[in-house]
Short mmCIF file of C-alpha atoms in Angstrom, two decimals:
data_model
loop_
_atom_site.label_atom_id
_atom_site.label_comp_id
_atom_site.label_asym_id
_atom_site.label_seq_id
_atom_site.Cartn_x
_atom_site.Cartn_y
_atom_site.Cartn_z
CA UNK K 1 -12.84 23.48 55.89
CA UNK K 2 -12.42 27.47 56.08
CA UNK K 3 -9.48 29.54 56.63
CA UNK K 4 -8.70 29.07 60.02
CA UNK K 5 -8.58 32.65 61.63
CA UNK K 6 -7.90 33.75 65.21
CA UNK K 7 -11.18 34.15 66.85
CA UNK K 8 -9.62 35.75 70.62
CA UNK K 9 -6.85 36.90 72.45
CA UNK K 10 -6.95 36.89 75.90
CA UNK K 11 -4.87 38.26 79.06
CA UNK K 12 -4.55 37.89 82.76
CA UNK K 13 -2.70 39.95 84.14
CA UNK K 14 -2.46 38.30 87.23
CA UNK K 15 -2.10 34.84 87.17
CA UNK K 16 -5.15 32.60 88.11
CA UNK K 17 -7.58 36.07 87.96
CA UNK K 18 -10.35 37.02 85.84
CA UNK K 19 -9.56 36.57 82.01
CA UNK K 20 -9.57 39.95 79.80
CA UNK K 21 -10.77 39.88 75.71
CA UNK K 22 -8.50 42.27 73.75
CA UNK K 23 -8.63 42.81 70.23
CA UNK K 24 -5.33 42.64 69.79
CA UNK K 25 -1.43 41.83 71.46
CA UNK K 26 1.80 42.41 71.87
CA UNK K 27 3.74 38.99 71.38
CA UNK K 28 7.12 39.45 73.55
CA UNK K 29 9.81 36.48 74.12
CA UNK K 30 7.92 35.16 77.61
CA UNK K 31 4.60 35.60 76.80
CA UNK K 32 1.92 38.31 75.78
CA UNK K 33 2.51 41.85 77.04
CA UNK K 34 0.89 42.44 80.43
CA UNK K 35 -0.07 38.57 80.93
CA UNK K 36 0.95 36.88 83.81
CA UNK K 37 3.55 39.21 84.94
CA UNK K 38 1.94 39.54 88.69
CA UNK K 39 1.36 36.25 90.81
CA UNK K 40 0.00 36.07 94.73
CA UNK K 41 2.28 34.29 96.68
CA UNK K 42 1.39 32.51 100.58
CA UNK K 43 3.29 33.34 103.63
CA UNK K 44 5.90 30.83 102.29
CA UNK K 45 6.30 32.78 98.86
CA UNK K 46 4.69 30.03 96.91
CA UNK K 47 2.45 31.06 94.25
CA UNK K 48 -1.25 30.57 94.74
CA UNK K 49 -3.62 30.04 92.14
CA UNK K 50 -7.65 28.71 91.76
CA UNK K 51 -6.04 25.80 92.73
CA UNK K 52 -6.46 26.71 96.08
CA UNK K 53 -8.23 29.36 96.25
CA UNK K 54 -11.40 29.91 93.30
CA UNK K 55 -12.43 32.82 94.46
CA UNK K 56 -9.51 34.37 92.44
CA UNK K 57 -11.38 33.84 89.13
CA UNK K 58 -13.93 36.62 90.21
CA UNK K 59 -11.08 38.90 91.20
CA UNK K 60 -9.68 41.20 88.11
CA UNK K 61 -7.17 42.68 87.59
CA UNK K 62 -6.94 45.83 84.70
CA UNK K 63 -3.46 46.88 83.70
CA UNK K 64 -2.10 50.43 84.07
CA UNK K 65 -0.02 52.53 82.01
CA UNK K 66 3.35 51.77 83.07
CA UNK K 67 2.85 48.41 84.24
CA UNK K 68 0.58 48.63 87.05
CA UNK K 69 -2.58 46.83 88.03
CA UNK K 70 -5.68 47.98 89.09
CA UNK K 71 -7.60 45.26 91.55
CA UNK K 72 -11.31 44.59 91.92
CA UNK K 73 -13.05 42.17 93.80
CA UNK K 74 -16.54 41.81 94.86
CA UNK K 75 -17.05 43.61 97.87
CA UNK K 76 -13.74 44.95 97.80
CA UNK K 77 -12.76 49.05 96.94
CA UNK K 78 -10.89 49.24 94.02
CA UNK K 79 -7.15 49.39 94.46
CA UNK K 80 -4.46 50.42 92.22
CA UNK K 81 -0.85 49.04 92.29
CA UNK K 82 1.93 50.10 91.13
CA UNK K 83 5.34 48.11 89.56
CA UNK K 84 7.90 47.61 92.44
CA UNK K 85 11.37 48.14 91.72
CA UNK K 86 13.92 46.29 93.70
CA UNK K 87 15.84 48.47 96.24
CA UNK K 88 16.79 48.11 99.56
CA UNK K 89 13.46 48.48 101.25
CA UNK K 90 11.87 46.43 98.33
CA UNK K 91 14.12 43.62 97.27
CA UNK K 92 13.26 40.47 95.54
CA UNK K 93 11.90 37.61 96.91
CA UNK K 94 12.35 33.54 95.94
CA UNK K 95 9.02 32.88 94.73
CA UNK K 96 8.27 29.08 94.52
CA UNK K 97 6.26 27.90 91.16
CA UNK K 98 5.37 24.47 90.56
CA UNK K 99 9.11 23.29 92.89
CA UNK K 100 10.78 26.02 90.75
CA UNK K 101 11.86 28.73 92.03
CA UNK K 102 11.62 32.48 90.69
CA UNK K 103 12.95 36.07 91.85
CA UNK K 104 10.29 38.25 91.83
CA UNK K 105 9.74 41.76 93.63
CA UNK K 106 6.80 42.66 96.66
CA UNK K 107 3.94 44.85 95.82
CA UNK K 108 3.28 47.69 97.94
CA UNK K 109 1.97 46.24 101.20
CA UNK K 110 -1.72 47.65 100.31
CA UNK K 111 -1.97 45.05 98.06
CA UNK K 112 -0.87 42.38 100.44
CA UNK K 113 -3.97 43.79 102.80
CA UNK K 114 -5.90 43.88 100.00
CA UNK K 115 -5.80 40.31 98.75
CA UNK K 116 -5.51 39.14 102.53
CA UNK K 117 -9.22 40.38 102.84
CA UNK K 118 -10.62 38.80 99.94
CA UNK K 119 -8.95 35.37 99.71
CA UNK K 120 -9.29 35.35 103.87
CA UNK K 121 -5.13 34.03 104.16
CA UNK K 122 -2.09 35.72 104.46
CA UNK K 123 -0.59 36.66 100.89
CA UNK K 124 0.84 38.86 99.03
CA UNK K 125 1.55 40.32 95.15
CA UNK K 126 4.64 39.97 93.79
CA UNK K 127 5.77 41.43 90.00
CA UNK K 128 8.30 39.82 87.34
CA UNK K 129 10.66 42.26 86.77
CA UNK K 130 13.28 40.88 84.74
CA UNK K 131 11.41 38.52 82.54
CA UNK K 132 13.98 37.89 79.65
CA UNK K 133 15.95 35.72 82.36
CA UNK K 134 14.12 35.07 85.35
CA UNK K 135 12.61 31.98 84.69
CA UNK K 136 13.72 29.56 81.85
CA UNK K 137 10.84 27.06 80.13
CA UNK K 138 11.35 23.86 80.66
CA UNK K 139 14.81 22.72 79.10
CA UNK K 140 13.16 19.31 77.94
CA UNK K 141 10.81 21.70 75.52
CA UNK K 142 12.84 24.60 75.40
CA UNK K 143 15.80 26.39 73.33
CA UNK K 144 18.20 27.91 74.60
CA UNK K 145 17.61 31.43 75.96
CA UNK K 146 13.94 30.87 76.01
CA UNK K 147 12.17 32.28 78.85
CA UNK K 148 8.41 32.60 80.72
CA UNK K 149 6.41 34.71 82.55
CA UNK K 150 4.27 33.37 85.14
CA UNK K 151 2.11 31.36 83.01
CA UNK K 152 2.30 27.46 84.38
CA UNK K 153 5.05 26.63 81.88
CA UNK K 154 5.49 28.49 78.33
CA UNK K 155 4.56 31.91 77.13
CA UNK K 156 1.29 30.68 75.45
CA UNK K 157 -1.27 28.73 75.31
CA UNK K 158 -3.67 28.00 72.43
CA UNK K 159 -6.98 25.96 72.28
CA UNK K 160 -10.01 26.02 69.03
CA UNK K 161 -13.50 26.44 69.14
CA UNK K 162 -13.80 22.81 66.92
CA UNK K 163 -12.16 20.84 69.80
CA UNK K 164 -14.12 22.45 72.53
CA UNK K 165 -17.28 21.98 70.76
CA UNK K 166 -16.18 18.04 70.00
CA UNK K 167 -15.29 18.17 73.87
CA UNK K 168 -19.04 19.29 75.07
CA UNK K 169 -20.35 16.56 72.82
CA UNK K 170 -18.40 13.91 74.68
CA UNK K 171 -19.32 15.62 78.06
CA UNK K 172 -23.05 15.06 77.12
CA UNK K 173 -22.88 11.74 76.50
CA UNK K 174 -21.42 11.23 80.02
CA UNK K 175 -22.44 10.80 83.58
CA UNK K 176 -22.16 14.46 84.29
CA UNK K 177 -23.99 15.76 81.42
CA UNK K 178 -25.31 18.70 83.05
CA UNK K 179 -22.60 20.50 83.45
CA UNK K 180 -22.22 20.78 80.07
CA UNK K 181 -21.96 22.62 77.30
CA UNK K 182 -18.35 24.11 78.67
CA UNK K 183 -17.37 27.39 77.53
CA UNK K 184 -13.72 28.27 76.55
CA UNK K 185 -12.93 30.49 79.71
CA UNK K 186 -12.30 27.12 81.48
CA UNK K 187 -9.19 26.66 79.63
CA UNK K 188 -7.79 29.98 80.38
CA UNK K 189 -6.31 29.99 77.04
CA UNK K 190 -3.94 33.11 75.30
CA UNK K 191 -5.36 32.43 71.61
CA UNK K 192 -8.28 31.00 70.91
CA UNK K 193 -8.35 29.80 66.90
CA UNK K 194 -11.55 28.84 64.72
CA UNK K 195 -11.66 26.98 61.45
CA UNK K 196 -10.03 23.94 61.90
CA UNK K 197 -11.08 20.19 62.83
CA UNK K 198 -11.47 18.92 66.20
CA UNK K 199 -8.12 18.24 67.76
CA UNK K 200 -6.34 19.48 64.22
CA UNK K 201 -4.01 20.83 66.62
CA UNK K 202 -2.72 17.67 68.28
CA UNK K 203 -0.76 17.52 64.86
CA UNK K 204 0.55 20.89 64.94
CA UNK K 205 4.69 21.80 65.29
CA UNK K 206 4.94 25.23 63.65
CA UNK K 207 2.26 27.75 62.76
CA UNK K 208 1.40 31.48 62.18
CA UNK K 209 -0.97 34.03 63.56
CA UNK K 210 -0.67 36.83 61.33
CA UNK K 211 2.76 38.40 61.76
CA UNK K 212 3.97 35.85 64.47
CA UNK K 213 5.12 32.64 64.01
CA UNK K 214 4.96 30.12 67.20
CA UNK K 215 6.84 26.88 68.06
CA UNK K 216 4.59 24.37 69.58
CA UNK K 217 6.51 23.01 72.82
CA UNK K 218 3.81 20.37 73.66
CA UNK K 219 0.00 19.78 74.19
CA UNK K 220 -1.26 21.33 77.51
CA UNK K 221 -1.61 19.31 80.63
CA UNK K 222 -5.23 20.12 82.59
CA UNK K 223 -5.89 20.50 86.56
CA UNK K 224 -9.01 21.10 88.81
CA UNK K 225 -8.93 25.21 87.51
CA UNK K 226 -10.71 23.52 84.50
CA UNK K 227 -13.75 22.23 86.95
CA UNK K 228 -14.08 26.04 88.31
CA UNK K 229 -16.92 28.00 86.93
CA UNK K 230 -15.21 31.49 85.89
CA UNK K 231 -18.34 33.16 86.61
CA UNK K 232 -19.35 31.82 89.83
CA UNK K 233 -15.61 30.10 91.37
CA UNK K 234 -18.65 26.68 92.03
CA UNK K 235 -16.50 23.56 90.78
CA UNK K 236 -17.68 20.53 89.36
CA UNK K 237 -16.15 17.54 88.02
CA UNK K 238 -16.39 18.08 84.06
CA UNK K 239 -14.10 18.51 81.85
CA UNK K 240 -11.16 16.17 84.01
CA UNK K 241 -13.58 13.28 83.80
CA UNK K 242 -14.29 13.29 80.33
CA UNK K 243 -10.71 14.10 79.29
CA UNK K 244 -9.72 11.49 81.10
CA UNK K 245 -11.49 8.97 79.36
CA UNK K 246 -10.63 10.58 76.03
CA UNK K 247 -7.94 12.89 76.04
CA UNK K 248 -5.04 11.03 78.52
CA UNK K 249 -1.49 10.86 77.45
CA UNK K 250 2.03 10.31 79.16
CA UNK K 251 -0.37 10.36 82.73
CA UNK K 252 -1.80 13.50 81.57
CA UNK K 253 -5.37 14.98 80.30
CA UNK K 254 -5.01 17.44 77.59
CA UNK K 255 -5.99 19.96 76.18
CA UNK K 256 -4.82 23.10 74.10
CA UNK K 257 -1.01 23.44 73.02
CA UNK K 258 1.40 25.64 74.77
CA UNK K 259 3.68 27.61 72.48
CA UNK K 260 6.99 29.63 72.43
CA UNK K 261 7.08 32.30 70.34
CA UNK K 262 9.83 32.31 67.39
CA UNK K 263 9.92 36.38 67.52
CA UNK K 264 8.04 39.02 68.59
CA UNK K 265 5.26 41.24 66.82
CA UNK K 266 1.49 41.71 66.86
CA UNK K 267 -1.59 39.57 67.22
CA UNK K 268 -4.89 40.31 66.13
CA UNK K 269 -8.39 39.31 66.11
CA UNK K 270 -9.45 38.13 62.84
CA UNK K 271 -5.80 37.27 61.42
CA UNK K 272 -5.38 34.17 59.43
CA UNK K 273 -3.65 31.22 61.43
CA UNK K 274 -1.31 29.29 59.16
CA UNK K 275 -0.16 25.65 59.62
CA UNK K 276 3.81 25.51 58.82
CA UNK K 277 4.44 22.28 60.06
#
């Protein structure tokens, strides 16, 4: 078995939009810098994702210098956003998040009107500003003082290329073999790692990526966003159905582990990924 070495890093900016590569990371306390820090939210303030709507995953959204996001959408002019700050004509909102709920501040009403049009339903963006104690992980899987962005539950999530490729081969061997092979975009993942054997990370607890060392809170729970085609927002029914069959625990499909980091630093493409525990 080689090295195992990290393979990708990936952001989105706004949650449940287009995925963007980068070579390399900032690691802060909630999550990678500029991931997840925006979220839509409906006319009741509660977040929307693909779940509802998987026309996001062909919207993206590029950060700005300062903070800022710049939106595209097919068919749609480019718009640029900038970070509220709450004041009185801007102040937070209670954003609802999986029956959490989360103060977070309204974008500029041009981006409300912008993602009205394209999703065809009333929302609107809202931005994490305070994201050192906004929103606490999960206190069953957390330490104290540990916090998240707008990710679905921990700062990061990690998957490898060995237990997607053992995935596909299940998926051919089932009833819905055409969907298959799946690539990794379905997962949405933060860190993608190579080198290691299928589902080696179901045994992980601790581990490295260069400079950074993670705690692993618990293995990732999957959801219809997994069905969506990135590419074209068409669902289908693979991978739930095989990870059902295969990859089902506490009333849950899995796959990929979410992880906390232990401090902050810098990830790169290429580093070596070390097992601690």
């Amino acid at each position: 078995m080689s090295t195992p070495l990290l393979r990708s890093v990936h952001i989105h900016p706004v949650k449940a939009m287009r995925a963007l590569a980068r070579t390399e990371a900032e690691v802060q306390p909630w999550g990678l810098a500029a991931d997840r820090r925006w979220t839509v939210v409906d006319a009741s303030n509660k977040v929307v994702t693909q779940r509802r709507h998987p026309r996001m995953a062909l919207a993206t959204a590029e950060p700005l210098p300062g903070g800022g996001v710049s939106l595209s959408a097919p068919g749609h002019a480019r718009l640029e956003v900038e970070v509220p700050t709450p004041r009185p004509v801007s102040p937070t909102v209670t954003v609802e998040i999986f029956d959490k709920f989360v103060e977070a501040v309204p974008a500029d009403p041009a981006a409300a009107a912008w993602l009205s049009a394209y999703l065809e339903s009333d929302v609107r963006l809202v931005h994490m500003d305070a994201p050192e104690h906004r929103r606490p992980v999960d206190p069953d899987y957390a330490l104290p003082g540990e916090t998240v962005s707008f990710a679905d539950g921990y700062p990061l999530l990690v998957t490898t290329t060995a237990s997607l490729d053992a995935l596909n081969s299940l998926i051919a061997q089932g009833d819905h073999a055409d969907e298959g092979p799946l690539p990794m975009n379905r997962f949405r993942p933060n860190l993608v790692v190579e080198g290691t054997a299928p589902w080696a990370e179901d045994g992980w607890k601790r581990l490295a990526v260069g400079e950074v060392t993670f705690r692993v809170a618990r293995p990732c729970g999957r959801c219809v966003v997994t069905t969506t085609d990135q590419l074209t927002a068409e669902r289908g029914k693979e991978p739930l159905r095989t990870l059902a069959k295969h990859r089902t625990s506490d009333g849950r499909v899995n796959f990929g582990q979410n992880l906390v980091p232990e401090h902050t630093g810098t990830v790169r493409v290429g580093d070596a990924v070390k097992i601690l525990d």
